[in-house]
Coordinates of C-alpha atoms and ligand atoms in Angstrom, one line a residue:
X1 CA -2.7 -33.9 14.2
X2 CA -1.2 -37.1 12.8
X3 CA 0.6 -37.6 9.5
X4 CA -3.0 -39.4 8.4
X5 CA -5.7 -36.5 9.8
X6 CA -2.3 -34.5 7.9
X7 CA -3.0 -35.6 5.0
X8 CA -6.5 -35.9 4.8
X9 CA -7.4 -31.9 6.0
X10 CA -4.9 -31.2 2.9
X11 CA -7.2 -32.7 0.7
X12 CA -10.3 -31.7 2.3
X13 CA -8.5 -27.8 2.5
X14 CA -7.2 -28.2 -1.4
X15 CA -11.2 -29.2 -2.1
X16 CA -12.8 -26.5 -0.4
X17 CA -10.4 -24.1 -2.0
X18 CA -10.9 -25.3 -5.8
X19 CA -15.4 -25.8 -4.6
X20 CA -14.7 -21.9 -3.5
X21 CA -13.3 -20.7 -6.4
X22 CA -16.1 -22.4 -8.8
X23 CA -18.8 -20.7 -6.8
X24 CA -17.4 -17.1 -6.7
X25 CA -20.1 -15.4 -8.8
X26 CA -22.6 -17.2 -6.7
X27 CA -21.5 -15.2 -3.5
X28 CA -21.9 -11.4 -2.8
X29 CA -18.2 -10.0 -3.3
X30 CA -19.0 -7.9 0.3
X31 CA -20.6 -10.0 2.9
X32 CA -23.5 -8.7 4.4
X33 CA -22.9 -8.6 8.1
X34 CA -22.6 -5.5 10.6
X35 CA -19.9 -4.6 12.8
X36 CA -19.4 -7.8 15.6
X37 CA -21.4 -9.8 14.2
X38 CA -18.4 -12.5 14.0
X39 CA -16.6 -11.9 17.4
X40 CA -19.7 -12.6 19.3
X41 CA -20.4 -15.6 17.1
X42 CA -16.8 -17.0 18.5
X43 CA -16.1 -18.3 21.6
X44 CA -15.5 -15.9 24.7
X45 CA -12.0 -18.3 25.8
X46 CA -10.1 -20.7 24.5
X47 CA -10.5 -24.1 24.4
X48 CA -9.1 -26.4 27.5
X49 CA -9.4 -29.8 25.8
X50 CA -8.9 -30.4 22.0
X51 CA -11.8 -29.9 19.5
X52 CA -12.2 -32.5 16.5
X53 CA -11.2 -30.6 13.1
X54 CA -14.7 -31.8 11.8
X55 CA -16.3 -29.6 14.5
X56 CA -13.8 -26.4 13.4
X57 CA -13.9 -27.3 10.2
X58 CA -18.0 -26.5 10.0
X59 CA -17.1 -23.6 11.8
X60 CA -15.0 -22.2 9.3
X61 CA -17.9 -22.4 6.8
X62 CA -20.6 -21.4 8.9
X63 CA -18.8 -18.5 10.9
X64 CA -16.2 -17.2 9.1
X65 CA -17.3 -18.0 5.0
X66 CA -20.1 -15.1 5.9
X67 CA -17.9 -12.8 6.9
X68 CA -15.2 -12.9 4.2
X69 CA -15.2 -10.2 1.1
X70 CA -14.0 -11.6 -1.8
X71 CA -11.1 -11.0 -3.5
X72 CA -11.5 -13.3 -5.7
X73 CA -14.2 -12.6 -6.9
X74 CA -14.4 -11.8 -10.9
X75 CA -16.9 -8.9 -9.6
X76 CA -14.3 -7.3 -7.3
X77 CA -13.7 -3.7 -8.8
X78 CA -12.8 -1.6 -5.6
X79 CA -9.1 -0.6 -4.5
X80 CA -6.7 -2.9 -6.7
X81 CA -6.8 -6.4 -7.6
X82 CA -4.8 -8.6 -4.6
X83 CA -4.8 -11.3 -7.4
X84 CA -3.9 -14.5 -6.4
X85 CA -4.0 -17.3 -9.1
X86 CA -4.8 -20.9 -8.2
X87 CA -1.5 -22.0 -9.5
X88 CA 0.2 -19.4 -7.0
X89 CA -2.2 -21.0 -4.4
X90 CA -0.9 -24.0 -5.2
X91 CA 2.8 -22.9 -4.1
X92 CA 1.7 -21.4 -1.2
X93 CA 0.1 -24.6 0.1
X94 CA 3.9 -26.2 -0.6
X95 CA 5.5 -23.3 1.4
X96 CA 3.4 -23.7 3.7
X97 CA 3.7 -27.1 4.2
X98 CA 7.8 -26.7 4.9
X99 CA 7.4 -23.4 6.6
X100 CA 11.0 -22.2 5.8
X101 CA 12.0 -19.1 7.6
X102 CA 14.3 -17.5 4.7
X103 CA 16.3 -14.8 6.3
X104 CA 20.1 -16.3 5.3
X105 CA 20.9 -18.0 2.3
X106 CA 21.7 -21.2 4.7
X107 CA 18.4 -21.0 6.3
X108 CA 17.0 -21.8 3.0
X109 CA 19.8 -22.0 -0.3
X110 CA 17.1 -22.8 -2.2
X111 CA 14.5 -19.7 -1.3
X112 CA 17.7 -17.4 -1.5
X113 CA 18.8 -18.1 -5.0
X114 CA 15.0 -18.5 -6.7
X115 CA 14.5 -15.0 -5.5
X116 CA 17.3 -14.0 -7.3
X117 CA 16.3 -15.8 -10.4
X118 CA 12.8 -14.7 -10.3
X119 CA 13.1 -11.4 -9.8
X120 CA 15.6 -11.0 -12.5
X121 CA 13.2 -12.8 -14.6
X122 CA 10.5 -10.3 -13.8
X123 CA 13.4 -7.2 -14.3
X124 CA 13.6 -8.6 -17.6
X125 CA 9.7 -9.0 -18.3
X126 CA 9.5 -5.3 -17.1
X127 CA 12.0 -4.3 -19.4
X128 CA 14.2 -3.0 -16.5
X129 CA 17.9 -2.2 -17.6
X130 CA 20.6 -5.2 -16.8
X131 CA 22.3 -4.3 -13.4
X132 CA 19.0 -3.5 -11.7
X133 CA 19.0 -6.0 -8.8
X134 CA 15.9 -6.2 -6.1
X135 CA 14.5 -8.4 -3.6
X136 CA 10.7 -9.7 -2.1
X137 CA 9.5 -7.6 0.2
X138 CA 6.1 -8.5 2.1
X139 CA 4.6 -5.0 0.5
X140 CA 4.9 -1.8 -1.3
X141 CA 4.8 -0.5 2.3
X142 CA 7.8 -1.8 3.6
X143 CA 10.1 -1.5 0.6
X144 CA 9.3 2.5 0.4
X145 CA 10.3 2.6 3.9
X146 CA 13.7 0.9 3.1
X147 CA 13.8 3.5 0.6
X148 CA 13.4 6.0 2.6
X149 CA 15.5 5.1 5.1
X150 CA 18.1 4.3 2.4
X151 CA 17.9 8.4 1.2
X152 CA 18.1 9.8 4.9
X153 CA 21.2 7.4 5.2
X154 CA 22.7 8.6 2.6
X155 CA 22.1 12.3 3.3
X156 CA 23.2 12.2 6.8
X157 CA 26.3 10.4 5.3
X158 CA 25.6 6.9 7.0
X159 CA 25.3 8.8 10.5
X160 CA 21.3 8.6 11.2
X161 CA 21.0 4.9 12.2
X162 CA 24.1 5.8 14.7
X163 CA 23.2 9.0 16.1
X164 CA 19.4 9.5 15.8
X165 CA 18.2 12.5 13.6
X166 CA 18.7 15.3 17.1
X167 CA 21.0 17.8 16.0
X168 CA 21.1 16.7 12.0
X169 CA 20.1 19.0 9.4
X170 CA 16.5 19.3 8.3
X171 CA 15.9 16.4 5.7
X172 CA 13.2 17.0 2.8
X173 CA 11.4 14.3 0.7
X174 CA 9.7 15.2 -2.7
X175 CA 6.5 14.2 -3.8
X176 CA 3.1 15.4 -5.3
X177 CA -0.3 14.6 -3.1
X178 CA -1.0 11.9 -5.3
X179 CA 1.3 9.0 -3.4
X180 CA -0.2 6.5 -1.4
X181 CA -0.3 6.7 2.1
X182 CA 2.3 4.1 2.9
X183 CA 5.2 7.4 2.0
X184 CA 3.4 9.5 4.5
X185 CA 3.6 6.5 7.0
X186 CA 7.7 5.9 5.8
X187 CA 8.2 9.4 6.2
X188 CA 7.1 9.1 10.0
X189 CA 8.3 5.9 10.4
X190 CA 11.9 7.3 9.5
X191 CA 12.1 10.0 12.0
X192 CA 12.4 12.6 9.3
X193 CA 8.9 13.9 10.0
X194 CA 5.3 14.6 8.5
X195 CA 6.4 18.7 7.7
X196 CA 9.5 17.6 6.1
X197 CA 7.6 16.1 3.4
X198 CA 7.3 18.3 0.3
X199 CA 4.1 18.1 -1.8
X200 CA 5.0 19.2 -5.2
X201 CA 2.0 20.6 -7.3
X202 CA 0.3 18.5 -10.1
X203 CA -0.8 19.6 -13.6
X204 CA -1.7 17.6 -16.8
X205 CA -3.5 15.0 -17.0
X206 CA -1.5 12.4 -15.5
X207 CA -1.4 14.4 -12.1
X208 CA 2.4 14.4 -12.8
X209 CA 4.7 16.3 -10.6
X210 CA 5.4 19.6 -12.1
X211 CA 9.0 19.2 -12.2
X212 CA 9.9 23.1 -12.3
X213 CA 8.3 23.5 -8.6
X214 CA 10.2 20.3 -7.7
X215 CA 13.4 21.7 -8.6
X216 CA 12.9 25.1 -7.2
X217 CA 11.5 23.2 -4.2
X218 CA 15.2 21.5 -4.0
X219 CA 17.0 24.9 -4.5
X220 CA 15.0 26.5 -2.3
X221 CA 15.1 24.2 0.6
X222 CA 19.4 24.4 0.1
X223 CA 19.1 27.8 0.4
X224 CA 17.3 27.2 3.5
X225 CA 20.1 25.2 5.1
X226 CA 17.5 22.1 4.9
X227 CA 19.1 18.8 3.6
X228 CA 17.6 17.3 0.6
X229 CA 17.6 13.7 0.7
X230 CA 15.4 12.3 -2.0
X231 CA 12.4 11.9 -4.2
X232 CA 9.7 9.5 -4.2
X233 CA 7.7 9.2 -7.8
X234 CA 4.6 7.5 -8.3
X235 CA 3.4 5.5 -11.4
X236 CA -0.4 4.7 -11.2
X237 CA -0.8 6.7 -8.0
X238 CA -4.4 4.2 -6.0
X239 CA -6.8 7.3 -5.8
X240 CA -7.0 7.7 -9.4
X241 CA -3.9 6.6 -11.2
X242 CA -1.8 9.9 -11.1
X243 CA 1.6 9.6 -12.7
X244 CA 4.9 11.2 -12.6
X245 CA 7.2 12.2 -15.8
X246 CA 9.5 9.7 -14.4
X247 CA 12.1 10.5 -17.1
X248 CA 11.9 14.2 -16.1
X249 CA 11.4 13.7 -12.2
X250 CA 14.9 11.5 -12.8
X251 CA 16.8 14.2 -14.5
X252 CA 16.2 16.6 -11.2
X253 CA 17.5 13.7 -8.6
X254 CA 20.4 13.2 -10.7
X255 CA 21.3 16.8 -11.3
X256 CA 21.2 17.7 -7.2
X257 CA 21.8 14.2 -6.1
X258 CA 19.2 13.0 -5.0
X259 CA 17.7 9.3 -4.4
X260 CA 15.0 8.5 -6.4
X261 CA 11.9 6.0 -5.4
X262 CA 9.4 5.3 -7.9
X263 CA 5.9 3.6 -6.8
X264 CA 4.4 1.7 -9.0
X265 CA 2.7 -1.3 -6.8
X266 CA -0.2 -1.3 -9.3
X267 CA 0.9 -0.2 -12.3
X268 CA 4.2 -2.1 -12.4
X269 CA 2.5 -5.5 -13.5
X270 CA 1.6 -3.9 -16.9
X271 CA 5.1 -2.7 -17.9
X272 CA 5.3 -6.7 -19.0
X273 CA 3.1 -5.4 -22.0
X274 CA 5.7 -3.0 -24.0
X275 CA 2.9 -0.9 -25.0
X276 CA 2.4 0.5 -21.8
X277 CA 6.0 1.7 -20.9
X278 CA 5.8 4.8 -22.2
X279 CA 4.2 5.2 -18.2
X280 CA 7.7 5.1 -16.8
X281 CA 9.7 6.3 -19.3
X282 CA 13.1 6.8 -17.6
X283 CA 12.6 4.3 -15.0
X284 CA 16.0 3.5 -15.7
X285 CA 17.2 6.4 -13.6
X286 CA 15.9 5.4 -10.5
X287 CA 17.5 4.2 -7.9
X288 CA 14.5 1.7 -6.3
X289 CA 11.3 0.7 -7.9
X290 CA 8.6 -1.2 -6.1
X291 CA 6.0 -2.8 -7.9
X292 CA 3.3 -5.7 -6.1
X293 CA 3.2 -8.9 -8.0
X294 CA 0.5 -9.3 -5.4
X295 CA -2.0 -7.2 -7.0
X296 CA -2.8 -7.5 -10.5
X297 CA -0.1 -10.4 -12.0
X298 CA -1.2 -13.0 -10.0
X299 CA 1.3 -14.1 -7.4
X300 CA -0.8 -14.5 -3.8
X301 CA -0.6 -12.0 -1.3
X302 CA 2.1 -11.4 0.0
X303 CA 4.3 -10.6 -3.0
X304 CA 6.4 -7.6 -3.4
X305 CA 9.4 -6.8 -5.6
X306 CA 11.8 -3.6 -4.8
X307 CA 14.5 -3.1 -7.8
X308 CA 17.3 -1.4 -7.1
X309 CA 19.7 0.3 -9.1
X310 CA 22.8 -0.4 -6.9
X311 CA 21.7 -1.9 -3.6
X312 CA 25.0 -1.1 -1.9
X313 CA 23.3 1.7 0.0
X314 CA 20.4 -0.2 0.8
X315 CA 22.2 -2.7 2.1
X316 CA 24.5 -0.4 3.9
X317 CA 21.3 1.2 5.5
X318 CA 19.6 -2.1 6.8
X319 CA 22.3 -4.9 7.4
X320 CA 23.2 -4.8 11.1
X321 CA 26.6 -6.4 10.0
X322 CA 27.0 -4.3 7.2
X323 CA 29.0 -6.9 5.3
X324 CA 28.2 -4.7 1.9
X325 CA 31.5 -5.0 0.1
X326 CA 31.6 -8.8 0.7
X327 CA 27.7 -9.9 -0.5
X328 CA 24.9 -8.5 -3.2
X329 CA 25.4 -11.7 -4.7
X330 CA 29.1 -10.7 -6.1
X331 CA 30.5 -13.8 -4.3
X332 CA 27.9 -16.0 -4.4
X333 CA 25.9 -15.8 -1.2
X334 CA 22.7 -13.3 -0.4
X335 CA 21.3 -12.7 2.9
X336 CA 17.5 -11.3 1.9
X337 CA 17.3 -10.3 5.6
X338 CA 19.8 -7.7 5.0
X339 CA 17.7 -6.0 2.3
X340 CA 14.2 -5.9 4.5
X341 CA 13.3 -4.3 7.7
X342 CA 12.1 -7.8 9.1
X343 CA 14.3 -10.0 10.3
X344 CA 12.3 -13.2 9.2
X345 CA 11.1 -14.0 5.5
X346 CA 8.9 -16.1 4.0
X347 CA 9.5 -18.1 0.7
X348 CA 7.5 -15.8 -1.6
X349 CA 9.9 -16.6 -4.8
X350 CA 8.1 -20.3 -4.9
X351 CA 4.5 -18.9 -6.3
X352 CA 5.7 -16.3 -9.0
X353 CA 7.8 -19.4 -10.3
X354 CA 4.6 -21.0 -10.5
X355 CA 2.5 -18.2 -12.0
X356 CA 5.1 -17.1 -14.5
X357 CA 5.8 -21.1 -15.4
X358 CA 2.1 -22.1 -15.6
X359 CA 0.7 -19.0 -17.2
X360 CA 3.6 -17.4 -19.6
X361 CA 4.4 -13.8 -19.5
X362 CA 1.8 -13.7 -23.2
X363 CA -1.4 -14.8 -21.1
X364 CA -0.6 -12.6 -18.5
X365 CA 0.0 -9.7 -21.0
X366 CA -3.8 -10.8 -22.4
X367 CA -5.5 -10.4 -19.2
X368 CA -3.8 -7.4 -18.3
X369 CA -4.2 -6.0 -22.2
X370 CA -8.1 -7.4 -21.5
X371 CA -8.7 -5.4 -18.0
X372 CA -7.4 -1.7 -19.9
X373 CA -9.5 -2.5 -23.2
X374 CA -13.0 -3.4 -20.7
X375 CA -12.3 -0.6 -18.2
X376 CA -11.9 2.0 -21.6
X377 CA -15.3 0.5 -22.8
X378 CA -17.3 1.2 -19.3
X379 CA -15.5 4.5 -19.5
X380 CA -17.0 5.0 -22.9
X381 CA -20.4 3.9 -22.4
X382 CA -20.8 5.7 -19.3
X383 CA -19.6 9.0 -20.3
X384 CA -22.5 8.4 -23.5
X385 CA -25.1 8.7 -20.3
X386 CA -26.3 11.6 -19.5
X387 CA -26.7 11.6 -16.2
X388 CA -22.8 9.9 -15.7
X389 CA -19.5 12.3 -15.8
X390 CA -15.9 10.2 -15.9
X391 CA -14.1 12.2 -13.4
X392 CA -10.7 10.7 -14.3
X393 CA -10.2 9.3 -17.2
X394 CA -8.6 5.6 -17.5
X395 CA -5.6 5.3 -16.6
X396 CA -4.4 1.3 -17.5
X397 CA -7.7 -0.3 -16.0
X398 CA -8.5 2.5 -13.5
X399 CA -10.9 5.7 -13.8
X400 CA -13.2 7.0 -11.9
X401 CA -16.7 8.6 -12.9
X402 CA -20.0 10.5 -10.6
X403 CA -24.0 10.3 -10.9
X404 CA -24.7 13.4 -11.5
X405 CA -29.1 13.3 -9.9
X406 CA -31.6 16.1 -11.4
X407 CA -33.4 15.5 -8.5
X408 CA -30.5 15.5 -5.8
X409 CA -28.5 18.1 -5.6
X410 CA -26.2 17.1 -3.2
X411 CA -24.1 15.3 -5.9
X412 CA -21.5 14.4 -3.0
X413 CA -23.9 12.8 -0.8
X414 CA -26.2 11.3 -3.7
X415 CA -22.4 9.5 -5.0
X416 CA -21.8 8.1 -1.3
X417 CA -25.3 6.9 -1.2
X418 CA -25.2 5.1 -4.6
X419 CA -21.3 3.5 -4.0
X420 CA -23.4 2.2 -0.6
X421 CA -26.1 1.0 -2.5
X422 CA -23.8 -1.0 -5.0
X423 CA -22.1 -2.6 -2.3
X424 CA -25.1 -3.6 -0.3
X425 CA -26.2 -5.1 -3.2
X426 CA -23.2 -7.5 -3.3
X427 CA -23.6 -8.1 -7.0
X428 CA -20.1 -5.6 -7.4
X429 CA -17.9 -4.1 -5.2
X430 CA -16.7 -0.5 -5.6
X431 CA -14.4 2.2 -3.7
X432 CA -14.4 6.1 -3.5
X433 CA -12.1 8.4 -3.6
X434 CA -12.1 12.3 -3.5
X435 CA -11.0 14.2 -6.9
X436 CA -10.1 18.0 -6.0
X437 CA -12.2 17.9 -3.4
X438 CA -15.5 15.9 -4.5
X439 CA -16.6 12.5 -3.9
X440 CA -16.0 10.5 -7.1
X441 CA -16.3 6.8 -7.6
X442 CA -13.6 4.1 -8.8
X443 CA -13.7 2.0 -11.4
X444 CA -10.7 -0.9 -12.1
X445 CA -11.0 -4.4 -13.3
X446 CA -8.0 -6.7 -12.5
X447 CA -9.4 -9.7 -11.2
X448 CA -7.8 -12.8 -12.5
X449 CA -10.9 -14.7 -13.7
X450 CA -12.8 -11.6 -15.1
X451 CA -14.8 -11.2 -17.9
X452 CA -15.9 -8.6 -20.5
X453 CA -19.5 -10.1 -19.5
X454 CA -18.2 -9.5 -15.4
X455 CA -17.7 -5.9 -17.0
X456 CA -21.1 -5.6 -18.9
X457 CA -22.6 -6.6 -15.7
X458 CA -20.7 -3.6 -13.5
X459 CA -23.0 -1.2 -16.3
X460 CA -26.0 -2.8 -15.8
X461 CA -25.6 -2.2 -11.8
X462 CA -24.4 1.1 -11.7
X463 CA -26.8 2.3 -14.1
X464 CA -29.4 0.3 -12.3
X465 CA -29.3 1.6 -8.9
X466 CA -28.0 5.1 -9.7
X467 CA -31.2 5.6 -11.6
X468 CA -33.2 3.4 -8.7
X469 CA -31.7 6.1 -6.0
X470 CA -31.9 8.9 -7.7
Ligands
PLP501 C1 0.2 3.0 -5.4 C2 0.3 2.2 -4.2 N1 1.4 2.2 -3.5 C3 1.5 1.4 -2.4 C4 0.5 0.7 -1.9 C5 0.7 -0.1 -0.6 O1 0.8 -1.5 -1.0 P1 1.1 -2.6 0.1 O2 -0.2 -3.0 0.6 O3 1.8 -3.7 -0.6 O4 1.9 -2.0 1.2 C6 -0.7 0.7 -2.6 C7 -1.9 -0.1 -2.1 O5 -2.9 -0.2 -2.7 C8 -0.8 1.4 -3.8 O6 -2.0 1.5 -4.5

């Protein structure tokens, strides 16, 4: 491609992209294809001679457009939002455009020190203490592994990466079943094993670790000759928003020494609104936080920020030169690559620059202030039906809630049926999830470009097609 055919698939790209988002509510947020329906639309083998971009191009819309879900859709309520506002867009298509590969501060100066400055602007729009540090991380996935691998380092007194885990004491993680699935996955990742992971009964409303069992857990497991290496917290847990006393969970890792990760990939965007704090009260006493930019602020996927209290022994854990008393910024010069399990980065600071620059922490605090206020409302109005039961009440901009059929007693299968039906119908998107032991169905609105009238439509649907199915 020449700097002309360059310039002019920009613009045709950048067009598409704003045409796209203007025409959203016109498209069904799930696509309605079946399984292969795209890979035997596509070509068996490659190409030997080279196609003209008008000819791909047409492809892209005819082949691939069908297939897509939406994210961006205003009508997406299923998982959480993967928010990615057109100003973040914008950056990307500049980061793309100089495809940087950021892994030392002199592969990229400028990359290196606007993650530093960005991420302590969003410590301070969190209201994070001073002396809380962090870094980009592609996702919530890979900064709880660092974590974990940061606790099992410093349990086995720096001696797992060099001698394997054979012959170590048993290390134990604490955490209730409410985590996502990405701790189970660090927990094998790290060696330290699926049964070494404790799951600390819930109670109250919140789902919140009950931090009496946690502690006797700890003793217990001492006792045991087992080697407890850290906690892992969550704030806004995905099935249905469980919660931790972080404040309490906090006060148990520091009284038996133990490192403390706190999850909060979703709920972490709304700690920019003060009011909503009081979720992680005690944050401070962590030792990493994660929380996704990439979901409901804004900042296109992938975005990922991991705080850390003191990242000395996360740096100690993944720098293969462990150059720890030398860097963390104290002298001037970061390597990211030394705080991530990935050798290569990409320039992910350029886009929340963007979004926090264009749109201002207030408007962000108004969509996200918004999203709770119309999720309470559907709560409300569906819990005044009388065939409707909230299952879990909102939690930010997340609950959940079942059809409860007179004429269908299978109230599991009747709730699969209707979260089908919903989807098929592509005028919403929904998810499930499974609340002590029965199919329920989630409810969250986070979408950048919702409305209360995106909202008002979600009732009409689900009230619609329940009733339709019943
Ligand atoms: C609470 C929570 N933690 C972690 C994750 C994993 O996030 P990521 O896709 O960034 O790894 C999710 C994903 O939805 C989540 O909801």
């Amino acid at each position: 491609m020449n700097s002309d055919d360059f310039r002019q698939w920009s613009r045709r790209a950048a067009d598409w992209g704003a045409d796209y988002r203007n025409t959203l509510r016109e498209r069904p947020v799930r696509p309605l294809v079946e399984p292969g329906d795209i890979f035997r639309s596509i070509e068996a083998s490659p190409p030997e001679d080279a196609e003209p971009m008008d000819r791909i191009f047409a492809d892209f819309e005819e082949k691939i457009l069908p297939g897509m879900t939406h994210w961006q859709h205003p009508r997406f309520f299923a998982y959480f939002p993967a928010n990615a506002a057109p100003v973040s867009v914008v950056a990307e298509y500049l980061v793309s455009a100089m495809a940087a590969q950021c892994m030392l501060w002199q592969t990229s100066p400028a990359a290196t020190e606007l993650e530093t400055r960005t991420v302590d602007w969003m410590r301070q729009a969190l209201g994070l203490p001073e002396g809380f540090s962090g870094v980009i991380q592609d996702s919530a996935s890979s900064a709880t592994l660092a974590a974990v691998l940061t606790m099992r380092e410093r349990a086995l007194d720096w001696q797992g990466n060099k001698q394997g885990l054979a012959g170590q004491a048993r290390l134990r993680i604490y955490s209730s079943d409410q985590v996502h699935t990405s701790i189970d996955r660090a927990i094998w990742i790290s060696g330290i094993g699926e049964d070494n992971l404790v799951r600390i009964p819930v109670g109250d409303r919140f789902l919140a670790m009950d931090t009496a069992a946690l502690e006797a857990a700890i003793v217990a497991d001492r006792e045991a000759g087992m080697l407890p290496a850290g906690i892992i917290a969550c704030v806004g847990g995905t099935s249905t928003g469980g919660t931790d006393d972080i404040a309490a969970v906090a006060e148990v890792a520091r009284r038996h020494g133990l490192y403390l990760h706190v999850d909060a990939a979703w709920a972490g965007s709304a700690m920019i609104c003060p009011e909503y704090r009081h979720f992680w009260t005690g944050v401070e006493g962590a030792d990493s936080v994660v929380f996704n930019p990439h979901k409901w602020l804004g900042a296109q996927f992938d975005c990922s920020i991991q705080f850390l209290r003191d990242p000395e022994s996360h740096v100690r854990t993944l720098a293969i030169k462990p150059d720890y008393l030398k860097t963390h910024g104290r002298d001037g010069i970061i390597n990211y690559s030394e705080w991530s399990v990935p050798l290569g980065r990409r320039f992910r600071a350029l886009k929340l620059w963007f979004l926090l620059r264009a749109h201002g922490l207030e408007s962000l605090r108004t969509m996200i202030r918004n999203h709770v206020a119309w999720s309470e409302g559907l709560a409300a109005r569906l819990a005044s039906e009388p065939d409707f039961e909230i299952v879990s009440e909102p939690m930010l901009s997340l609950f959940s809630f079942r059809h409860n059929a007179v004429t269908d007693a299978d109230t599991d299968a009747h709730n699969l049926r209707l979260v089908n039906a919903i989807n098929d119908g592509g005028r919403i998107y929904l998810t499930q999830t499974k609340v002590d032991g029965r199919i329920a169905i989630r409810f969250q609105v986070g979408q950048f470009e919702a409305t209360a009238a995106d909202v008002d439509m979600a009732f009409t649907v689900i009230t619609e097609i329940a009733r339709g199915t019943a």
